[in-house]
Short mmCIF file of C-alpha atoms in Angstrom, two decimals:
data_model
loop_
_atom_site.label_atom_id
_atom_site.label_comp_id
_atom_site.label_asym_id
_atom_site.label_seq_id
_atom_site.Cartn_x
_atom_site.Cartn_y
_atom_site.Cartn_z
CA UNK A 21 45.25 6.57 0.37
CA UNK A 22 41.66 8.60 0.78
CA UNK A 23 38.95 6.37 2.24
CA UNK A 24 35.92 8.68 2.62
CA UNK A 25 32.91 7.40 5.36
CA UNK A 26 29.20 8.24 5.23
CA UNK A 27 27.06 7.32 7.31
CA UNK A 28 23.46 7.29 6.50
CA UNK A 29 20.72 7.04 8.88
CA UNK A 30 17.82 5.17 7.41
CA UNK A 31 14.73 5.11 6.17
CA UNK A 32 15.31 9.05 6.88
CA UNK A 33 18.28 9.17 4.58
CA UNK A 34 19.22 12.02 6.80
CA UNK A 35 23.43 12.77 6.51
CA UNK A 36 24.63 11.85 9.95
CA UNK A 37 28.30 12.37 9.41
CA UNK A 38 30.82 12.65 6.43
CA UNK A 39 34.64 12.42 6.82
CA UNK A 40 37.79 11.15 4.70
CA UNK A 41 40.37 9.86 6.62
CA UNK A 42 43.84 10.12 4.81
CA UNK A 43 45.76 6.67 5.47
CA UNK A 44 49.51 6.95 5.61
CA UNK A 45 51.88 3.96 4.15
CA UNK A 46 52.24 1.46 7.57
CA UNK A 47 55.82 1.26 8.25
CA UNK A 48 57.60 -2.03 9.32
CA UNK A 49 60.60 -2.12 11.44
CA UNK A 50 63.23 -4.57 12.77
CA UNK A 51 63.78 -3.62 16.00
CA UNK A 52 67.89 -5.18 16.82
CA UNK A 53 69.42 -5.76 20.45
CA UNK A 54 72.79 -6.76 21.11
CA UNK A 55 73.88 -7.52 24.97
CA UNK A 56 77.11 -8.89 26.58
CA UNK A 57 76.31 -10.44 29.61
CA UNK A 58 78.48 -13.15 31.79
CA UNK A 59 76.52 -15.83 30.02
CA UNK A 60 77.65 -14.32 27.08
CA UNK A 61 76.30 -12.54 23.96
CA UNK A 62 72.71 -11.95 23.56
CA UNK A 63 71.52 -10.99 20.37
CA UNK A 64 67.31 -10.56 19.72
CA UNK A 65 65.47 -9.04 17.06
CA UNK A 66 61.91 -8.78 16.41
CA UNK A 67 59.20 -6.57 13.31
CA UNK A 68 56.62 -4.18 14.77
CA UNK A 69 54.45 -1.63 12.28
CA UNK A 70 53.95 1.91 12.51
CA UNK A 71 50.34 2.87 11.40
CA UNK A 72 49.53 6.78 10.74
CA UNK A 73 46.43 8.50 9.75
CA UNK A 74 44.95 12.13 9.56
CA UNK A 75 41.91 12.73 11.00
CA UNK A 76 39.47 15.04 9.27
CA UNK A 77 37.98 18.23 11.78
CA UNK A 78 34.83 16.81 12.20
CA UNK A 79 32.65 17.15 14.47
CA UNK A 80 35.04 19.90 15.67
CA UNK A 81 38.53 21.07 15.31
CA UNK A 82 39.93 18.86 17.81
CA UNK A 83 38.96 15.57 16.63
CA UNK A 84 41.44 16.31 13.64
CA UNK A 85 45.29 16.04 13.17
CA UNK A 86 48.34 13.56 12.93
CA UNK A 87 47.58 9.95 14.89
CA UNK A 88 50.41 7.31 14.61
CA UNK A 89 50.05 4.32 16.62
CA UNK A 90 52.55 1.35 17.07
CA UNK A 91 51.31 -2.28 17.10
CA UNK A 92 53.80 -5.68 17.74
CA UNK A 93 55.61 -7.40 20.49
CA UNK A 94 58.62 -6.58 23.14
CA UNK A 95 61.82 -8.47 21.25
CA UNK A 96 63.34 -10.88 23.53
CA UNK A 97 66.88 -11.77 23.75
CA UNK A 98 67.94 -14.97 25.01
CA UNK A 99 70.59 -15.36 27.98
CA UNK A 100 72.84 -18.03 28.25
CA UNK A 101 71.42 -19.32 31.40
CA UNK A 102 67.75 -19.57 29.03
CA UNK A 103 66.38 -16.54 30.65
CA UNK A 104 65.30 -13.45 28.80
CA UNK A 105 65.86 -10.05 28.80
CA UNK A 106 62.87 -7.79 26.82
CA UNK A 107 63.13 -4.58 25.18
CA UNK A 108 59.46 -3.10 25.34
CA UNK A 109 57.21 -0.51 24.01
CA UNK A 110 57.70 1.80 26.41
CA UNK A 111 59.96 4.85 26.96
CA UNK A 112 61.60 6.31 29.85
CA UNK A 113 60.42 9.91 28.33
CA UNK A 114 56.64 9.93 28.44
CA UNK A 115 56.88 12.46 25.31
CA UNK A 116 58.60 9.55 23.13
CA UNK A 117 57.41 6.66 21.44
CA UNK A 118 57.61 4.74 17.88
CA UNK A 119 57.34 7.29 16.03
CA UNK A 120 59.91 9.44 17.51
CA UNK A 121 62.35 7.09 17.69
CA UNK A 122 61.73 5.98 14.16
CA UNK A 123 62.13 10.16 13.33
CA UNK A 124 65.35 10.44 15.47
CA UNK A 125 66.75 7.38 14.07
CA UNK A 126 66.76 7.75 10.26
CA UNK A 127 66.66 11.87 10.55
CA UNK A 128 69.74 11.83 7.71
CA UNK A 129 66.90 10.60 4.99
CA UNK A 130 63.93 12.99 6.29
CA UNK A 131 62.61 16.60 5.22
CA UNK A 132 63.33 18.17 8.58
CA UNK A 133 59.84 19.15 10.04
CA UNK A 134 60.15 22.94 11.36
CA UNK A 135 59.15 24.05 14.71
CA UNK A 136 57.30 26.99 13.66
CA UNK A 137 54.69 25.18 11.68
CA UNK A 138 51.77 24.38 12.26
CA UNK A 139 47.96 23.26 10.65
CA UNK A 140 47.76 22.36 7.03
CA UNK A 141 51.98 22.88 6.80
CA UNK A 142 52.18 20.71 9.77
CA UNK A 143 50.21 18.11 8.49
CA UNK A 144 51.82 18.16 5.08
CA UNK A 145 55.25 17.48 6.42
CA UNK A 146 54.33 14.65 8.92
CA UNK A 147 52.71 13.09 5.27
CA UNK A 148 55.84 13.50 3.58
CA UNK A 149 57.92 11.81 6.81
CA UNK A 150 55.86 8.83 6.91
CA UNK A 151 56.20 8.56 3.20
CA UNK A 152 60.28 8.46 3.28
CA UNK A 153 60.74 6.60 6.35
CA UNK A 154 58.84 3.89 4.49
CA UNK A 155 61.25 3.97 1.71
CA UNK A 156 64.06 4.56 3.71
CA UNK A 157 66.77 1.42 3.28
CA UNK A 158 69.78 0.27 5.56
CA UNK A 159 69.76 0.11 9.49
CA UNK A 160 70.77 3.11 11.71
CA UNK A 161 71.77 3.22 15.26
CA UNK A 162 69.11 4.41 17.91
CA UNK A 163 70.26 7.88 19.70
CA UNK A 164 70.40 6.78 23.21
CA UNK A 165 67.73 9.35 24.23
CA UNK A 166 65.43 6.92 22.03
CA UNK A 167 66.28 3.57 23.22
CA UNK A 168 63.55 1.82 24.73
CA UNK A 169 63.17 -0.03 28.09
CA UNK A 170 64.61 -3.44 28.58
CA UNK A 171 62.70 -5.32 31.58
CA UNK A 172 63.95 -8.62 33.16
CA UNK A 173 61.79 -10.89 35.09
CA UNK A 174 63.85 -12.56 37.94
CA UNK A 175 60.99 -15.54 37.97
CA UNK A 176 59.59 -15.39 34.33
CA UNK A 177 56.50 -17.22 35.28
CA UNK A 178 55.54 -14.51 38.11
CA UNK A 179 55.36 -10.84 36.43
CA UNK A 180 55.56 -9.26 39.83
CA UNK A 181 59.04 -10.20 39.73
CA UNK A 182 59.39 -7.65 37.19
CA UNK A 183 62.88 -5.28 36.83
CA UNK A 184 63.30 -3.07 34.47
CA UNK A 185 65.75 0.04 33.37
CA UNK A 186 66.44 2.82 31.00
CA UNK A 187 67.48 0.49 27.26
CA UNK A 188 71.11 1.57 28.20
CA UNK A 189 71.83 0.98 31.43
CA UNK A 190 70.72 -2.96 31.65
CA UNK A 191 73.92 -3.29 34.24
CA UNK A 192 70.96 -2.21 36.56
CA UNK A 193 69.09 -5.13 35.75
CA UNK A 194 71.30 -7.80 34.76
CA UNK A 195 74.88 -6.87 36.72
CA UNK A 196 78.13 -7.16 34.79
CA UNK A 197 76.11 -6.40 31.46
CA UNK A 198 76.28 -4.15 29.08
CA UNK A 199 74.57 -2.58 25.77
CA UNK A 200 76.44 -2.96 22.62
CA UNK A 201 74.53 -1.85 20.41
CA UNK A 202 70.21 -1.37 19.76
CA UNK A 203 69.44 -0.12 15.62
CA UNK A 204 66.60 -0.19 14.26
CA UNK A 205 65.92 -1.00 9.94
CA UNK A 206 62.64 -0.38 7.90
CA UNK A 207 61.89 -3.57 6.15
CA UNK A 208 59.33 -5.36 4.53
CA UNK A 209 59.47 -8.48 7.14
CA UNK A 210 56.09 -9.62 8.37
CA UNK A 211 55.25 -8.69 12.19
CA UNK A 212 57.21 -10.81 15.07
CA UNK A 213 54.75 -13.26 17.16
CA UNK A 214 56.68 -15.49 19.49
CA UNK A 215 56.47 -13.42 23.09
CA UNK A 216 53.23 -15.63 23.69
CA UNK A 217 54.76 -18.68 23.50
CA UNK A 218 57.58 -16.90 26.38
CA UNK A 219 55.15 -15.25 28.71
CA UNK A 220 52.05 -17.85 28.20
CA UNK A 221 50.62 -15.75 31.44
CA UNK A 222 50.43 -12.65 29.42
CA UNK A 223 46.66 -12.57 28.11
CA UNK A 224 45.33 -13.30 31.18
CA UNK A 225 47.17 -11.33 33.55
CA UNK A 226 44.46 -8.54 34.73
CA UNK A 227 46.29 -6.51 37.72
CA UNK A 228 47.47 -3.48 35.47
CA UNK A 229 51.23 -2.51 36.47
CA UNK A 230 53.26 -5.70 36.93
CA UNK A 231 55.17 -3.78 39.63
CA UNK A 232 53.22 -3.82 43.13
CA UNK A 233 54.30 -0.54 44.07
CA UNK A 234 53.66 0.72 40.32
CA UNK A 235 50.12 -0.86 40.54
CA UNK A 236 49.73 1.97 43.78
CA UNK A 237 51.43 5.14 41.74
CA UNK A 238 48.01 7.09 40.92
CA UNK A 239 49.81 9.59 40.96
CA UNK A 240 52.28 8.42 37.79
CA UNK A 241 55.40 9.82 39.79
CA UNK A 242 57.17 6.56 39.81
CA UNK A 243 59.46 6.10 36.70
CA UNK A 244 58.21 4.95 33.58
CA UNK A 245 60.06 1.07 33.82
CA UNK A 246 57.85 0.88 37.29
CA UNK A 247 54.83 1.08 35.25
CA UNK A 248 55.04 -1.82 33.07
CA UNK A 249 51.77 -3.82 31.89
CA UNK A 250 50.60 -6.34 29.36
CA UNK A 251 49.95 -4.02 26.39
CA UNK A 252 54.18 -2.81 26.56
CA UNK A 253 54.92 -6.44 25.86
CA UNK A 254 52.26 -7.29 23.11
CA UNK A 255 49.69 -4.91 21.22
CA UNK A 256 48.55 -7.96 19.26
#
């Protein structure tokens, strides 16, 4: 879909600035957890959207290009004992996010992207990726390089008590526990809203990093699961 934007400025009728933004089909997904843990099996699953757009070049060059951006909640996963582990929207790898994992994940149905191109070529064969994942049917197992973090909090009413670990190694976190399994489906589901009604501190927690010693790493040279904060939990 095309929207084009003017913007007029009046009584001058003077052209300020003309662009069309191409919008790219937003793509649900079912995010799907499965822990064993000595309170037992933990299973949590929760919808998050993908929304893509092209930019046009304008004012300049760099203004244009590819923009995806991921909105929706961590998924929680219940514990036996009531507690909750969370798998977030965050990634140990700077360089990944959504998008990527969505790309890695169902890479059997997609026109492979090459390397080597760039521009107009580029552009046309992020379009046609968005455009298959959204039609893409059946779940597919996350490549571990992709999974996502999973924080704990050992006090779930005080975010400073925040742990949190690479999506497959939650025996750092949660001892004598262990990934099963973490796919991921494109579906047609309506957006998960429940980690609100979990973390009823969330929206008004205004300290940045809920790890103390993340909240002093100006330098971003702790690990990515030290620098945790409200908007990895909920976008929305």
């Amino acid at each position: 879909m095309v929207r084009c934007i003017f913007v007029s400025l009046a009584p001058l009728l003077v052209l300020l600035a003309s662009g069309c933004v191409t919008f790219l089909p937003t793509i649900h997904y079912r995010l799907t957890i499965v822990l064993d843990t000595p309170e037992g099996r933990g299973i949590g699953s929760g919808v998050m959207e993908l929304k893509s757009h092209i930019n046009p070049e304008f004012p300049g060059p760099e203004a244009g290009g590819f923009r995806s951006m991921a909105h929706g909640e961590a998924v929680p996963v219940q514990l036996g004992n009531g507690n909750y582990v969370f798998v977030v929207q965050k990634w140990r790898d700077d360089q990944n996010d959504a998008l990527a994992m969505l790309r890695a994940s169902f890479a059997d149905s997609l026109t492979p992207v090459s390397q080597n191109s760039y521009g107009d070529e580029r552009l046309g064969a992020m379009k046609r990726q968005i455009r298959e994942l959204a039609s893409t049917r059946g779940s597919r197992p996350i490549p571990y390089e992709y999974y996502p973090i999973i924080a704990f909090f050992h006090d779930i009413s005080n975010p400073e008590t925040i742990v949190a670990a690479d999506g497959g190694r939650v025996e750092e976190i949660i001892p004598d526990s262990r990934l099963v399994s973490m796919s991921v489906e494109v579906t047609q589901d309506s957006v998960t809203r429940r980690i609100k009604d979990i973390l009823p501190w969330l929206e008004s927690y205004k300290k940045g990093y809920f790890d103390p010693i993340g909240r002093l790493d100006a330098g971003r040279t702790l690990p990515a699961e030290r620098r945790l904060s409200n908007d990895h939990f909920s976008t929305i």
